PDB file of C-alpha atoms in Angstrom:
ATOM      1  CA  UNK A  72      79.665  95.659 117.385  1.00  0.00           C
ATOM      2  CA  UNK A  73      81.436  92.462 116.316  1.00  0.00           C
ATOM      3  CA  UNK A  74      84.872  91.191 117.203  1.00  0.00           C
ATOM      4  CA  UNK A  75      87.455  91.501 114.420  1.00  0.00           C
ATOM      5  CA  UNK A  76      89.833  88.547 114.087  1.00  0.00           C
ATOM      6  CA  UNK A  77      92.719  87.895 111.716  1.00  0.00           C
ATOM      7  CA  UNK A  78      93.431  84.662 109.866  1.00  0.00           C
ATOM      8  CA  UNK A  79      96.960  83.346 110.360  1.00  0.00           C
ATOM      9  CA  UNK A  80      97.841  84.564 106.869  1.00  0.00           C
ATOM     10  CA  UNK A  81      96.694  88.095 107.700  1.00  0.00           C
ATOM     11  CA  UNK A  82      98.585  88.104 110.992  1.00  0.00           C
ATOM     12  CA  UNK A  83     101.766  87.005 109.197  1.00  0.00           C
ATOM     13  CA  UNK A  84     101.356  89.671 106.500  1.00  0.00           C
ATOM     14  CA  UNK A  85     100.713  92.359 109.120  1.00  0.00           C
ATOM     15  CA  UNK A  86     103.811  91.324 111.054  1.00  0.00           C
ATOM     16  CA  UNK A  87     105.951  91.758 107.939  1.00  0.00           C
ATOM     17  CA  UNK A  88     104.249  95.025 106.926  1.00  0.00           C
ATOM     18  CA  UNK A  89     104.936  96.532 110.328  1.00  0.00           C
ATOM     19  CA  UNK A  90     108.638  96.542 109.403  1.00  0.00           C
ATOM     20  CA  UNK A  91     108.052  98.619 106.268  1.00  0.00           C
ATOM     21  CA  UNK A  92     105.938 101.586 107.364  1.00  0.00           C
ATOM     22  CA  UNK A  93     106.557 103.739 110.434  1.00  0.00           C
ATOM     23  CA  UNK A  94     102.831 104.496 110.884  1.00  0.00           C
ATOM     24  CA  UNK A  95     101.650 100.949 110.202  1.00  0.00           C
ATOM     25  CA  UNK A  96     100.131 100.547 113.685  1.00  0.00           C
ATOM     26  CA  UNK A  97      97.954 103.635 113.196  1.00  0.00           C
ATOM     27  CA  UNK A  98      96.681 102.426 109.825  1.00  0.00           C
ATOM     28  CA  UNK A  99      96.029  98.884 111.100  1.00  0.00           C
ATOM     29  CA  UNK A 100      94.151 100.188 114.140  1.00  0.00           C
ATOM     30  CA  UNK A 101      91.857 102.176 111.852  1.00  0.00           C
ATOM     31  CA  UNK A 102      91.050  99.039 109.847  1.00  0.00           C
ATOM     32  CA  UNK A 103      90.093  97.127 113.000  1.00  0.00           C
ATOM     33  CA  UNK A 104      88.046 100.040 114.361  1.00  0.00           C
ATOM     34  CA  UNK A 105      86.113 100.590 111.127  1.00  0.00           C
ATOM     35  CA  UNK A 106      85.310  96.903 110.565  1.00  0.00           C
ATOM     36  CA  UNK A 107      84.095  96.456 114.141  1.00  0.00           C
ATOM     37  CA  UNK A 108      81.686  99.364 113.776  1.00  0.00           C
ATOM     38  CA  UNK A 109      80.590  99.082 110.131  1.00  0.00           C
ATOM     39  CA  UNK A 110      81.300  95.663 108.632  1.00  0.00           C
ATOM     40  CA  UNK A 111      79.260  96.476 105.509  1.00  0.00           C
ATOM     41  CA  UNK A 112      81.754  99.159 104.412  1.00  0.00           C
ATOM     42  CA  UNK A 113      83.342  96.853 101.829  1.00  0.00           C
ATOM     43  CA  UNK A 114      82.043  95.834  98.439  1.00  0.00           C
ATOM     44  CA  UNK A 115      80.055  92.571  98.531  1.00  0.00           C
ATOM     45  CA  UNK A 116      81.630  89.725  96.565  1.00  0.00           C
ATOM     46  CA  UNK A 117      78.877  87.190  97.141  1.00  0.00           C
ATOM     47  CA  UNK A 118      75.128  87.408  96.694  1.00  0.00           C
ATOM     48  CA  UNK A 119      74.518  87.361 100.440  1.00  0.00           C
ATOM     49  CA  UNK A 120      77.212  89.965 101.019  1.00  0.00           C
ATOM     50  CA  UNK A 121      79.074  87.969 103.656  1.00  0.00           C
ATOM     51  CA  UNK A 122      82.368  88.018 101.745  1.00  0.00           C
ATOM     52  CA  UNK A 123      83.593  91.563 101.082  1.00  0.00           C
ATOM     53  CA  UNK A 124      86.586  93.542  99.926  1.00  0.00           C
ATOM     54  CA  UNK A 125      87.685  97.018 100.894  1.00  0.00           C
ATOM     55  CA  UNK A 126      90.634  99.298 100.230  1.00  0.00           C
ATOM     56  CA  UNK A 127      91.886 101.639 102.927  1.00  0.00           C
ATOM     57  CA  UNK A 128      93.890 104.376 101.228  1.00  0.00           C
ATOM     58  CA  UNK A 129      97.243 105.020 102.832  1.00  0.00           C
ATOM     59  CA  UNK A 130      99.217 108.222 103.082  1.00  0.00           C
ATOM     60  CA  UNK A 131     102.564 108.591 101.370  1.00  0.00           C
ATOM     61  CA  UNK A 132     103.365 111.763 103.351  1.00  0.00           C
ATOM     62  CA  UNK A 133     102.647 109.996 106.671  1.00  0.00           C
ATOM     63  CA  UNK A 134     104.323 106.674 105.794  1.00  0.00           C
ATOM     64  CA  UNK A 135     101.070 104.705 106.065  1.00  0.00           C
ATOM     65  CA  UNK A 136     100.367 101.802 103.664  1.00  0.00           C
ATOM     66  CA  UNK A 137      97.356 101.317 101.449  1.00  0.00           C
ATOM     67  CA  UNK A 138      95.568  98.187 102.663  1.00  0.00           C
ATOM     68  CA  UNK A 139      93.584  95.850 100.382  1.00  0.00           C
ATOM     69  CA  UNK A 140      91.475  93.518 102.491  1.00  0.00           C
ATOM     70  CA  UNK A 141      89.202  90.548 101.891  1.00  0.00           C
ATOM     71  CA  UNK A 142      87.015  89.748 104.896  1.00  0.00           C
ATOM     72  CA  UNK A 143      84.002  87.705 105.884  1.00  0.00           C
ATOM     73  CA  UNK A 144      81.074  88.736 108.049  1.00  0.00           C
ATOM     74  CA  UNK A 145      80.119  85.924 110.416  1.00  0.00           C
ATOM     75  CA  UNK A 146      77.392  85.879 113.054  1.00  0.00           C
ATOM     76  CA  UNK A 147      79.525  87.134 115.935  1.00  0.00           C
ATOM     77  CA  UNK A 148      82.772  88.237 114.308  1.00  0.00           C
ATOM     78  CA  UNK A 149      84.476  89.745 111.284  1.00  0.00           C
ATOM     79  CA  UNK A 150      87.223  87.488 109.933  1.00  0.00           C
ATOM     80  CA  UNK A 151      90.023  89.060 107.916  1.00  0.00           C
ATOM     81  CA  UNK A 152      90.816  86.406 105.281  1.00  0.00           C
ATOM     82  CA  UNK A 153      93.543  87.960 103.095  1.00  0.00           C
ATOM     83  CA  UNK A 154      95.367  91.269 103.028  1.00  0.00           C
ATOM     84  CA  UNK A 155      97.846  93.095 100.844  1.00  0.00           C
ATOM     85  CA  UNK A 156      99.852  96.090 101.986  1.00  0.00           C
ATOM     86  CA  UNK A 157     101.369  98.455  99.457  1.00  0.00           C
ATOM     87  CA  UNK A 158     102.891 101.892  99.258  1.00  0.00           C
ATOM     88  CA  UNK A 159     100.400 104.731  99.135  1.00  0.00           C
ATOM     89  CA  UNK A 160     100.486 106.866  96.011  1.00  0.00           C
ATOM     90  CA  UNK A 161     102.295 110.174  96.257  1.00  0.00           C
ATOM     91  CA  UNK A 162     100.142 113.187  95.508  1.00  0.00           C
ATOM     92  CA  UNK A 163     103.189 115.215  94.540  1.00  0.00           C
ATOM     93  CA  UNK A 164     104.143 115.879  90.958  1.00  0.00           C
TER      94      UNK A 164
END
């Protein structure tokens, strides 16, 4: 299991996103947990697969954001490079 760290940009974005969704902390904890345990979950963007992107689907009903993440797998840690938070899509009609 590797340590998951945030770039300053990601930390700043997360700080702002926390103000917008009541269940942000739950969603963000899931992202950290998943990356620490399975860093290859994302789609590889480079030939070696060290740079990856992944989308964690949010929940409109539970006020959790969808999270688009670009991260890098390093020898001892996973580094979150950029992130975008957005409203989850409603499943209602």
